[in-house]
Coordinates of C-alpha atoms in Angstrom, one line a residue:
M24 CA 117.5 12.0 -3.7
M25 CA 117.5 9.7 -0.7
K26 CA 114.1 9.0 0.8
F27 CA 113.6 8.5 4.5
G28 CA 113.1 4.8 5.1
S29 CA 115.0 3.6 2.1
K30 CA 117.6 0.9 2.4
N31 CA 120.5 3.3 1.8
S32 CA 119.2 5.8 4.5
T33 CA 120.1 3.6 7.5
N34 CA 123.9 4.1 7.2
T35 CA 124.0 7.2 5.1
P36 CA 124.5 10.5 7.1
I37 CA 121.6 12.9 6.6
K38 CA 122.6 16.4 5.7
C39 CA 121.0 19.5 7.3
T40 CA 121.4 23.2 7.4
I41 CA 121.6 25.2 10.7
R42 CA 120.6 28.9 10.6
L43 CA 122.2 30.8 13.4
L44 CA 120.9 33.8 15.2
D45 CA 122.3 36.1 12.6
D46 CA 120.5 35.0 9.4
S47 CA 123.5 35.6 7.3
Q48 CA 125.3 32.8 9.1
L49 CA 124.6 29.2 8.1
L50 CA 126.2 26.0 9.2
D51 CA 126.2 22.7 7.2
S52 CA 125.9 19.7 9.4
E53 CA 124.8 16.1 9.3
F54 CA 123.4 13.4 11.6
Q55 CA 122.9 9.6 11.6
I56 CA 119.4 8.2 11.3
N57 CA 119.5 6.8 14.9
E58 CA 121.1 9.9 16.4
K59 CA 119.3 11.8 19.2
G60 CA 118.6 15.5 19.2
S61 CA 121.0 16.2 22.0
S62 CA 123.9 15.1 19.9
L63 CA 123.2 17.6 17.1
I64 CA 122.6 20.4 19.6
N65 CA 125.8 19.7 21.4
R66 CA 127.7 19.6 18.1
I67 CA 126.4 23.1 17.1
C68 CA 127.2 24.5 20.6
E69 CA 130.7 23.1 20.3
Q70 CA 131.2 24.9 16.9
L71 CA 130.0 28.1 18.6
D72 CA 132.3 27.5 21.6
L73 CA 129.3 27.5 24.0
I74 CA 129.5 25.7 27.3
E75 CA 126.3 27.0 28.8
K76 CA 124.4 25.3 26.1
D77 CA 121.3 24.4 28.2
Y78 CA 119.7 27.7 27.3
F79 CA 119.7 27.0 23.6
G80 CA 117.8 24.7 21.2
L81 CA 117.1 23.9 17.6
R82 CA 113.7 24.8 16.1
Y83 CA 112.1 23.5 12.9
V84 CA 108.9 23.7 11.0
D85 CA 107.1 20.6 9.9
S86 CA 105.2 19.9 6.7
K87 CA 102.0 21.3 8.2
R88 CA 103.8 24.6 9.1
Q89 CA 103.8 23.9 12.8
R90 CA 106.9 24.9 14.7
H91 CA 108.6 22.5 17.1
W92 CA 111.7 22.4 19.3
L93 CA 113.9 19.5 18.5
E94 CA 113.6 17.2 21.6
P95 CA 117.1 16.2 22.9
S96 CA 116.1 12.8 24.2
K97 CA 114.3 11.6 21.0
S98 CA 115.6 10.4 17.6
I99 CA 116.0 13.3 15.2
F100 CA 114.7 11.1 12.4
K101 CA 111.5 10.3 14.2
Q102 CA 110.8 14.0 14.8
I103 CA 111.4 15.2 11.2
R104 CA 110.4 12.1 9.3
D105 CA 107.8 13.9 7.3
M106 CA 110.3 16.4 5.9
E107 CA 112.3 15.9 2.7
A108 CA 115.7 14.3 3.3
D109 CA 117.4 16.8 1.0
N110 CA 115.8 19.9 2.6
I111 CA 116.2 19.9 6.3
L112 CA 116.6 23.3 8.0
F113 CA 117.0 23.9 11.8
S114 CA 117.2 27.3 13.4
F115 CA 119.5 27.8 16.4
R116 CA 117.6 29.8 19.0
V117 CA 117.5 30.8 22.6
K118 CA 115.0 28.4 24.2
F119 CA 115.2 29.5 27.8
Y120 CA 115.9 33.2 28.3
P121 CA 117.9 33.6 31.6
P122 CA 116.1 35.9 34.1
N123 CA 119.3 37.7 34.7
P124 CA 121.8 37.4 31.8
F125 CA 124.5 38.7 34.0
R126 CA 124.5 35.6 36.1
L127 CA 125.8 33.7 33.1
K128 CA 129.4 32.8 33.5
E129 CA 130.7 33.6 30.0
D130 CA 130.5 36.7 27.8
I131 CA 130.1 34.5 24.7
T132 CA 126.8 33.1 26.1
R133 CA 125.6 36.7 26.8
Y134 CA 126.5 37.6 23.2
Q135 CA 124.1 34.9 21.9
I136 CA 121.4 36.2 24.2
Y137 CA 122.0 39.7 22.7
L138 CA 121.7 38.4 19.2
Q139 CA 118.4 36.7 20.0
L140 CA 117.0 39.8 21.6
K141 CA 118.1 41.9 18.7
R142 CA 116.2 39.5 16.5
D143 CA 113.2 39.6 18.8
L144 CA 113.2 43.4 18.4
L145 CA 113.4 43.2 14.7
H146 CA 110.6 40.6 14.4
G147 CA 108.2 42.3 16.8
R148 CA 108.4 40.0 19.7
L149 CA 110.1 42.4 22.1
Y150 CA 107.3 44.9 22.8
C151 CA 108.2 48.4 24.0
N152 CA 107.1 52.0 23.8
T153 CA 108.6 54.5 21.4
S154 CA 111.2 55.8 23.9
E155 CA 112.4 52.3 24.7
A156 CA 112.4 51.3 21.1
A157 CA 114.5 54.4 20.2
L158 CA 117.0 53.6 23.0
L159 CA 117.4 50.0 22.1
G160 CA 117.8 50.9 18.4
A161 CA 120.5 53.4 19.3
Y162 CA 122.3 50.9 21.4
I163 CA 122.4 48.5 18.4
L164 CA 123.7 51.3 16.2
Q165 CA 126.6 52.2 18.5
A166 CA 127.4 48.5 19.1
E167 CA 127.6 47.7 15.4
L168 CA 128.5 51.0 13.7
G169 CA 130.7 52.5 16.4
D170 CA 130.8 56.2 17.1
F171 CA 128.9 58.6 15.0
N172 CA 131.0 59.8 12.1
P173 CA 129.7 62.8 10.2
E174 CA 131.6 61.8 7.1
E175 CA 130.1 58.3 7.0
H176 CA 126.8 58.7 8.7
I177 CA 125.1 61.3 6.6
D178 CA 121.4 62.3 6.2
N179 CA 119.1 59.5 7.4
Y180 CA 121.7 56.7 7.6
V181 CA 119.3 54.5 9.6
N182 CA 116.6 54.5 6.9
E183 CA 118.2 51.7 5.0
L184 CA 119.0 49.6 8.0
K185 CA 116.5 47.1 9.5
I186 CA 116.5 47.4 13.3
L187 CA 112.8 47.6 14.3
L188 CA 109.8 45.9 12.8
K189 CA 108.2 49.2 11.8
Q190 CA 110.6 52.1 11.6
T191 CA 108.9 55.5 11.4
L192 CA 110.8 58.6 10.5
Q193 CA 110.2 59.9 14.1
L194 CA 111.8 56.8 15.6
E195 CA 114.8 56.9 13.2
E196 CA 115.4 60.5 14.1
K197 CA 115.4 59.6 17.8
M198 CA 117.8 56.8 17.3
M199 CA 120.2 58.9 15.3
D200 CA 120.0 61.7 17.9
I201 CA 120.9 59.3 20.8
H202 CA 123.6 57.6 18.7
K203 CA 125.2 61.0 17.9
N204 CA 125.0 62.8 21.2
E205 CA 124.8 60.3 24.1
L206 CA 126.8 57.2 23.2
K207 CA 130.2 58.4 22.0
G208 CA 133.1 56.3 23.1
K209 CA 131.1 53.3 24.1
T210 CA 132.5 50.0 22.9
A211 CA 130.4 47.1 21.4
A212 CA 130.7 45.1 24.6
E213 CA 129.6 48.0 26.8
M214 CA 126.6 48.7 24.5
E215 CA 125.6 45.0 24.5
T216 CA 125.6 45.1 28.3
I217 CA 123.4 48.2 28.4
F218 CA 121.1 46.7 25.8
L219 CA 120.7 43.5 27.9
K220 CA 120.0 45.5 31.1
K221 CA 117.2 47.4 29.3
A222 CA 115.7 44.4 27.5
C223 CA 115.6 41.9 30.3
V224 CA 113.2 44.0 32.4
L225 CA 110.6 44.4 29.7
D226 CA 107.3 42.5 30.1
T227 CA 107.9 40.6 26.8
Y228 CA 111.4 39.5 27.5
G229 CA 111.7 35.9 26.5
V230 CA 108.1 35.8 25.1
D231 CA 107.3 34.0 21.9
P232 CA 103.6 34.9 21.3
H233 CA 101.1 32.1 20.6
A234 CA 97.8 33.1 19.1
V235 CA 94.8 31.9 21.1
K236 CA 91.2 32.9 21.9
D237 CA 89.7 33.2 25.4
Q238 CA 86.3 31.8 26.4
R239 CA 84.5 34.9 24.9
G240 CA 86.2 34.4 21.6
N241 CA 88.6 37.4 22.0
Q242 CA 91.9 37.2 20.1
L243 CA 94.8 37.0 22.5
Y244 CA 98.5 36.2 22.5
L245 CA 99.9 33.8 25.0
G246 CA 103.4 34.4 26.2
I247 CA 105.5 32.0 28.3
N248 CA 108.8 32.8 30.0
H249 CA 110.7 32.5 33.3
T250 CA 108.1 34.4 35.2
G251 CA 105.1 32.4 34.2
I252 CA 102.3 32.6 31.6
L253 CA 101.2 36.0 30.3
T254 CA 98.3 37.0 28.0
F255 CA 98.4 40.0 25.7
Q256 CA 95.6 41.7 23.8
G257 CA 97.4 43.7 21.1
S258 CA 100.4 45.1 22.9
K259 CA 98.7 45.4 26.3
K260 CA 99.5 42.8 29.0
M261 CA 96.2 41.5 30.3
N262 CA 97.1 38.8 32.8
H263 CA 100.2 37.3 34.4
F264 CA 100.0 33.9 36.0
S265 CA 103.2 33.3 37.9
W266 CA 104.7 29.8 38.2
S267 CA 104.0 29.9 42.0
Q268 CA 100.2 30.3 41.1
V269 CA 100.2 27.6 38.5
Q270 CA 99.3 24.1 39.9
K271 CA 98.9 22.2 36.7
I272 CA 99.0 22.6 32.9
N273 CA 97.3 20.3 30.5
F274 CA 95.4 20.3 27.2
E275 CA 92.5 18.6 25.6
G276 CA 92.1 18.8 21.9
K277 CA 92.5 22.4 21.0
M278 CA 92.0 23.7 24.6
F279 CA 95.1 24.8 26.6
I280 CA 94.2 24.6 30.2
I281 CA 95.8 26.3 33.2
H282 CA 94.9 25.3 36.8
I283 CA 95.9 28.1 39.2
I284 CA 95.4 29.2 42.8
L285 CA 94.2 32.8 42.9
N286 CA 93.2 34.5 46.1
E287 CA 93.4 31.1 47.9
K288 CA 90.8 29.7 45.4
K289 CA 91.4 27.1 42.7
Q290 CA 90.5 28.3 39.2
T291 CA 90.7 26.7 35.8
I292 CA 91.4 28.9 32.8
G293 CA 91.2 27.7 29.2
F294 CA 92.4 29.1 25.9
K295 CA 91.4 27.8 22.5
C296 CA 94.3 27.2 20.0
P297 CA 93.8 27.1 16.2
R298 CA 94.7 23.4 15.9
G299 CA 95.4 20.4 18.1
S300 CA 99.0 20.4 17.0
S301 CA 99.5 24.1 18.0
C302 CA 97.9 23.4 21.3
R303 CA 100.2 20.5 22.0
H304 CA 103.2 22.8 21.1
V305 CA 102.0 25.5 23.5
W306 CA 101.6 22.9 26.2
K307 CA 105.1 21.5 25.7
C308 CA 106.6 25.0 25.7
A309 CA 104.8 25.8 29.0
V310 CA 105.8 22.6 30.7
E311 CA 109.4 22.9 29.7
Q312 CA 109.6 26.5 30.9
M313 CA 108.0 25.7 34.2
L314 CA 110.2 22.7 34.9
F315 CA 113.4 24.5 33.8
F316 CA 112.9 27.5 36.0
T317 CA 111.1 26.1 39.1
F318 CA 112.7 22.7 39.8
P319 CA 115.8 22.4 42.0
S320 CA 117.2 19.4 40.2
S321 CA 116.6 17.6 36.9
S322 CA 116.4 14.3 38.9
D323 CA 113.3 15.6 40.6
V324 CA 111.5 16.3 37.3
P325 CA 108.6 13.9 36.7
N326 CA 107.3 12.7 33.4
V327 CA 104.2 14.6 32.3
V328 CA 101.2 13.3 30.4
S329 CA 98.3 15.3 29.0
G330 CA 95.8 15.4 26.2
G331 CA 94.6 11.8 26.5
G332 CA 91.0 10.7 26.1
F333 CA 88.9 7.7 25.6
F334 CA 90.0 7.3 21.9
S335 CA 93.5 8.7 22.2
W336 CA 96.8 7.8 24.0
G337 CA 97.5 11.4 25.1
T338 CA 100.9 13.1 24.9
K339 CA 103.8 12.1 27.2
F340 CA 106.6 14.5 27.8
K341 CA 109.9 13.6 29.3
Y342 CA 112.2 16.5 30.3
S343 CA 115.8 16.2 29.2
G344 CA 118.8 18.2 30.3
R345 CA 119.6 20.3 33.4
V346 CA 117.4 22.9 35.1
E347 CA 118.5 26.5 35.6
K348 CA 119.5 26.1 39.3
E349 CA 121.9 23.3 38.3
I350 CA 123.5 25.5 35.6
L351 CA 124.0 28.4 37.9
E352 CA 125.5 26.2 40.6
D353 CA 127.9 24.4 38.2
V354 CA 131.5 25.0 39.3
T355 CA 133.1 23.0 36.6
I356 CA 133.4 25.9 34.2
T357 CA 136.9 27.0 34.9
R358 CA 138.3 27.9 31.5
E359 CA 139.3 31.3 30.5
S360 CA 136.4 33.1 28.8
P361 CA 136.8 32.8 25.0
T362 CA 137.1 35.8 22.8
V363 CA 133.7 36.9 21.4
T364 CA 133.7 37.2 17.6
R365 CA 131.0 39.8 16.8
V366 CA 129.0 39.6 13.6
G367 CA 128.2 43.3 13.4
S368 CA 125.9 43.0 10.4
L369 CA 123.0 45.3 10.4
R370 CA 120.7 44.1 7.6
R371 CA 119.4 46.3 4.9
K372 CA 115.7 46.7 4.6
S373 CA 115.7 45.4 1.0
S374 CA 117.3 42.1 2.1
S375 CA 115.6 41.5 5.4
E376 CA 112.0 41.9 4.3
P377 CA 110.5 38.4 3.7
P378 CA 108.8 37.6 0.4
T379 CA 105.1 38.6 0.1
P380 CA 103.1 35.6 1.4
S381 CA 101.0 33.7 -1.1
N382 CA 97.2 33.8 -0.9
L383 CA 97.2 30.2 0.3
V384 CA 99.3 31.0 3.4
I385 CA 97.4 34.2 4.1
N386 CA 94.2 32.2 4.2
Q387 CA 95.8 29.7 6.6
V388 CA 97.2 32.1 9.0
A389 CA 94.4 34.7 9.0
G390 CA 92.9 35.1 12.5
F391 CA 94.4 32.5 14.8
N392 CA 97.8 31.9 13.2
S393 CA 98.6 35.5 12.2
L394 CA 100.7 37.5 14.5
P395 CA 100.1 41.0 13.2
R396 CA 102.2 44.0 14.3
S397 CA 102.0 47.6 13.4
L398 CA 103.5 50.9 14.4
T399 CA 101.3 54.0 14.7
N400 CA 102.7 57.5 14.7
T401 CA 100.0 58.9 16.8
S402 CA 100.3 56.4 19.7
E403 CA 103.0 56.5 22.4
E404 CA 103.1 52.7 22.2
Y405 CA 105.4 50.9 19.9
N406 CA 102.8 48.3 18.9
T407 CA 104.1 45.0 17.8
S408 CA 100.6 43.7 17.7
I409 CA 97.3 45.2 16.7
D410 CA 93.7 44.4 17.8
S411 CA 92.1 41.6 15.9
S412 CA 89.4 43.9 14.7
N413 CA 91.8 46.0 12.7
Q414 CA 93.1 45.2 9.3
I415 CA 96.1 42.9 9.2
D416 CA 99.3 44.1 7.6
N417 CA 100.0 41.1 5.3
S418 CA 103.6 42.0 4.9
S419 CA 104.3 41.2 8.5
V420 CA 101.8 38.4 9.1
L421 CA 104.3 35.6 8.8
E422 CA 107.4 37.2 10.3
T423 CA 106.9 35.5 13.7
L424 CA 105.1 32.4 12.6
L425 CA 107.4 31.4 9.8
E426 CA 110.6 33.2 10.7
D427 CA 112.4 29.9 10.7
Q428 CA 111.3 29.2 7.1
E429 CA 111.8 32.5 5.4
I430 CA 113.2 32.3 1.8
I431 CA 116.8 33.4 2.0
T432 CA 117.6 36.4 -0.2
S433 CA 121.0 37.7 1.0
K434 CA 124.1 36.9 -1.0
I435 CA 125.6 34.6 1.5
E436 CA 122.3 32.6 1.8
Q437 CA 121.8 32.2 -1.9
E438 CA 124.0 29.1 -1.9
V439 CA 121.4 27.1 -0.1
H440 CA 118.4 28.9 -1.7
H441 CA 117.8 26.1 -4.2
E442 CA 117.6 23.5 -1.3
E443 CA 115.0 25.6 0.6
I444 CA 112.7 26.5 -2.3
L445 CA 110.6 23.3 -1.9
N446 CA 110.3 23.8 1.9
D447 CA 109.2 27.4 1.4
H448 CA 107.2 27.2 -1.8
L449 CA 104.1 28.3 0.0
L450 CA 105.7 31.7 0.7
I451 CA 106.0 32.6 -3.0
D452 CA 103.7 35.4 -4.2
F453 CA 101.7 33.6 -6.9
T454 CA 100.1 36.9 -8.1
T455 CA 103.6 38.0 -9.1
V456 CA 104.8 34.6 -10.4
T457 CA 101.9 34.4 -12.9
D458 CA 103.6 37.2 -14.9
S459 CA 106.7 35.0 -15.4
P460 CA 106.1 31.8 -17.3
Q461 CA 109.7 30.8 -16.9
L462 CA 109.6 31.0 -13.1
I463 CA 106.3 29.0 -13.1
Q464 CA 107.9 26.3 -15.1
S465 CA 111.0 26.2 -12.9
I466 CA 108.9 25.9 -9.7
S467 CA 106.7 23.3 -11.4
N468 CA 109.7 21.2 -12.2
Q469 CA 111.1 21.4 -8.7
L470 CA 107.8 20.3 -7.1
S471 CA 107.2 17.5 -9.6
G472 CA 109.0 14.3 -10.5
Q473 CA 110.4 11.6 -8.3
K474 CA 111.0 13.9 -5.3
H475 CA 107.4 14.9 -5.2
I476 CA 106.1 11.4 -5.6
E477 CA 108.4 10.0 -2.8
T478 CA 107.5 12.8 -0.4
T479 CA 103.8 12.3 -1.0
A480 CA 104.2 8.5 -0.4
I481 CA 106.0 9.2 2.8
R482 CA 103.3 11.6 4.1
N483 CA 100.5 9.3 3.0
S484 CA 102.1 6.4 4.8
G485 CA 102.5 8.6 7.9
S486 CA 98.9 9.7 7.8
S487 CA 97.7 6.0 7.6
L488 CA 99.9 5.1 10.6
S489 CA 98.7 8.1 12.5
F490 CA 95.0 7.1 11.8
L491 CA 95.8 3.5 12.9
R492 CA 97.5 4.6 16.1
Q493 CA 95.0 7.3 17.1
T494 CA 91.7 5.7 16.2
L495 CA 91.7 2.0 15.5
L496 CA 94.1 0.8 18.2
P497 CA 92.4 2.8 21.0
V498 CA 89.0 1.4 19.9
I499 CA 90.3 -2.2 20.0
F500 CA 91.9 -1.6 23.3
A501 CA 88.7 -0.1 24.8
L502 CA 86.6 -3.1 23.6
F503 CA 89.1 -5.6 25.0
M504 CA 89.0 -3.8 28.4
M505 CA 85.2 -3.8 28.4
V506 CA 85.0 -7.5 27.6
L507 CA 87.6 -8.2 30.3
I508 CA 85.6 -6.2 32.9
V509 CA 82.4 -8.1 32.0
V510 CA 84.2 -11.5 32.4
I511 CA 85.7 -10.5 35.7
V512 CA 82.3 -9.3 37.1
L513 CA 80.3 -12.4 35.9
E514 CA 82.9 -15.1 36.5
S515 CA 84.9 -14.2 39.6
D516 CA 84.2 -15.5 43.1
F517 CA 84.9 -12.3 45.1
D518 CA 82.3 -11.4 47.6
F519 CA 82.0 -7.8 46.7
I520 CA 81.5 -8.7 43.0
A521 CA 79.0 -11.4 44.0
A522 CA 76.8 -8.6 45.4
I523 CA 77.0 -6.8 42.1
R524 CA 75.9 -9.9 40.2
K525 CA 72.7 -10.0 42.3
A526 CA 71.5 -6.8 40.8
P527 CA 68.5 -7.4 38.5
E528 CA 70.0 -5.7 35.5
I529 CA 73.3 -7.7 35.8
A530 CA 71.4 -10.9 36.2
A531 CA 69.2 -10.2 33.1
F532 CA 72.3 -9.3 31.1
K533 CA 74.0 -12.6 32.1
K534 CA 71.0 -14.7 31.3
N535 CA 70.0 -13.1 28.0
Y536 CA 73.3 -12.1 26.5
Y537 CA 76.4 -13.3 28.3
E538 CA 75.5 -17.0 28.7
P539 CA 74.3 -17.5 25.1
S540 CA 77.4 -15.8 23.8
K541 CA 79.6 -17.9 26.1
D542 CA 78.0 -21.1 24.9
F543 CA 78.3 -20.1 21.3
L544 CA 82.0 -19.4 21.6
L545 CA 82.6 -22.7 23.5
R546 CA 80.8 -24.7 20.9
R547 CA 82.4 -22.9 18.0
F548 CA 86.1 -22.7 19.0
I549 CA 86.7 -25.2 21.8
R550 CA 84.4 -28.1 21.7
S551 CA 84.7 -28.4 17.9
K552 CA 88.4 -29.0 18.4
I553 CA 87.9 -31.7 21.1
F554 CA 85.5 -33.7 19.0

């Protein structure tokens, strides 16, 4: 195994795996240690024949289970340095959902948006009522199975397919009825168009929920898309702050803060995130979405800084890439639209369900980090989220949080399963593993030895550097600035400072502390050298 930072790692390409929007599709790629994120993103878009690549990005999960978008302008190595060099997984995802997918210039780009929305529906991020869920599900059936065929589609043929997060018998019957009676003769391209028209007007279009709490301690989910910042309690939309209302976005520690103008009055609204790292991630997502959809040109985008304090540097964010207006006005795309190669692979329930989370992960995500979803037969709402007071369905807790790091179980993905087991070992159900001594020994061997020692050393080194940068250096800098200010006040000849020196407190400080300290330093370090 090659360890990051070793002598051989400088010139040796680092291998990585890219998971595409259909989980059954994987790409093997590599990057150099000094290569920037934009280079890898461009390479993946070229392989997918995408020109309108600004809407897409690569996402990864760090060693602390925090999700990140790979920043195009920064070194890939510096962003993922705490990950194991032999086990790097990126997920290709839609980062900026276009407000109107039909303003995109190429069908192949729209098809990727369709795949993302189909995935959002499956993982519970695209909220909708039962009627809308049945319609969207039926559109997917027609697009990928074709016309209803009584010889092939017998009994409840939808039951074994995974289309919605929670499929009840009632929903499956509605989907089959629409598929059988209303969509005959529609092609895959036509159904994808109808699906996009329906999905892009939903409140949760383009929303990736972030778990937060309001000032009263109520559990909420924060959504950010092209329209602004939204809050949801369960599946109910509570607030919508449009980008025209938002004046400033910043964070302090775990608090995500929005400064808005509402009814001609300035207001500040704060939301508490589970950790400082997750708050920083929400802030970056909000800033990027706001800049991408509201600025006329990327050259007008300023650098943004937030999260700084007396003992910390703060977080500086530099936007990279084009904004939406520049993409829509781009007239250089003149090629003939490439042929769309459709995947058409509806997943079986048995292969799409993620492994049962371990007790360790459940404890970590309970409350803040959990994104629970449920479907109730008695309600007209297709609830992809439940109230925090209700019991969490552990089988779906991690589907949104850790969807980038699910253990792969399909036949195509089994080839890279051995490379991902270390990165996903927290997802193993240890209550089941304890009945299999052979599996325990296998996992123990994989997590031990030289790989485990080297990874621990890297992370310990990173923790030490982080402590030095965030705590010790700011303290030293603050002390230096205080001393510098004292010297300027007590030694300079400026008139306005001379008035300050006449204050009794300043004069007493100079006589009792400053002059004795000054004399001591002069005797100790300067006069001793002269004589």
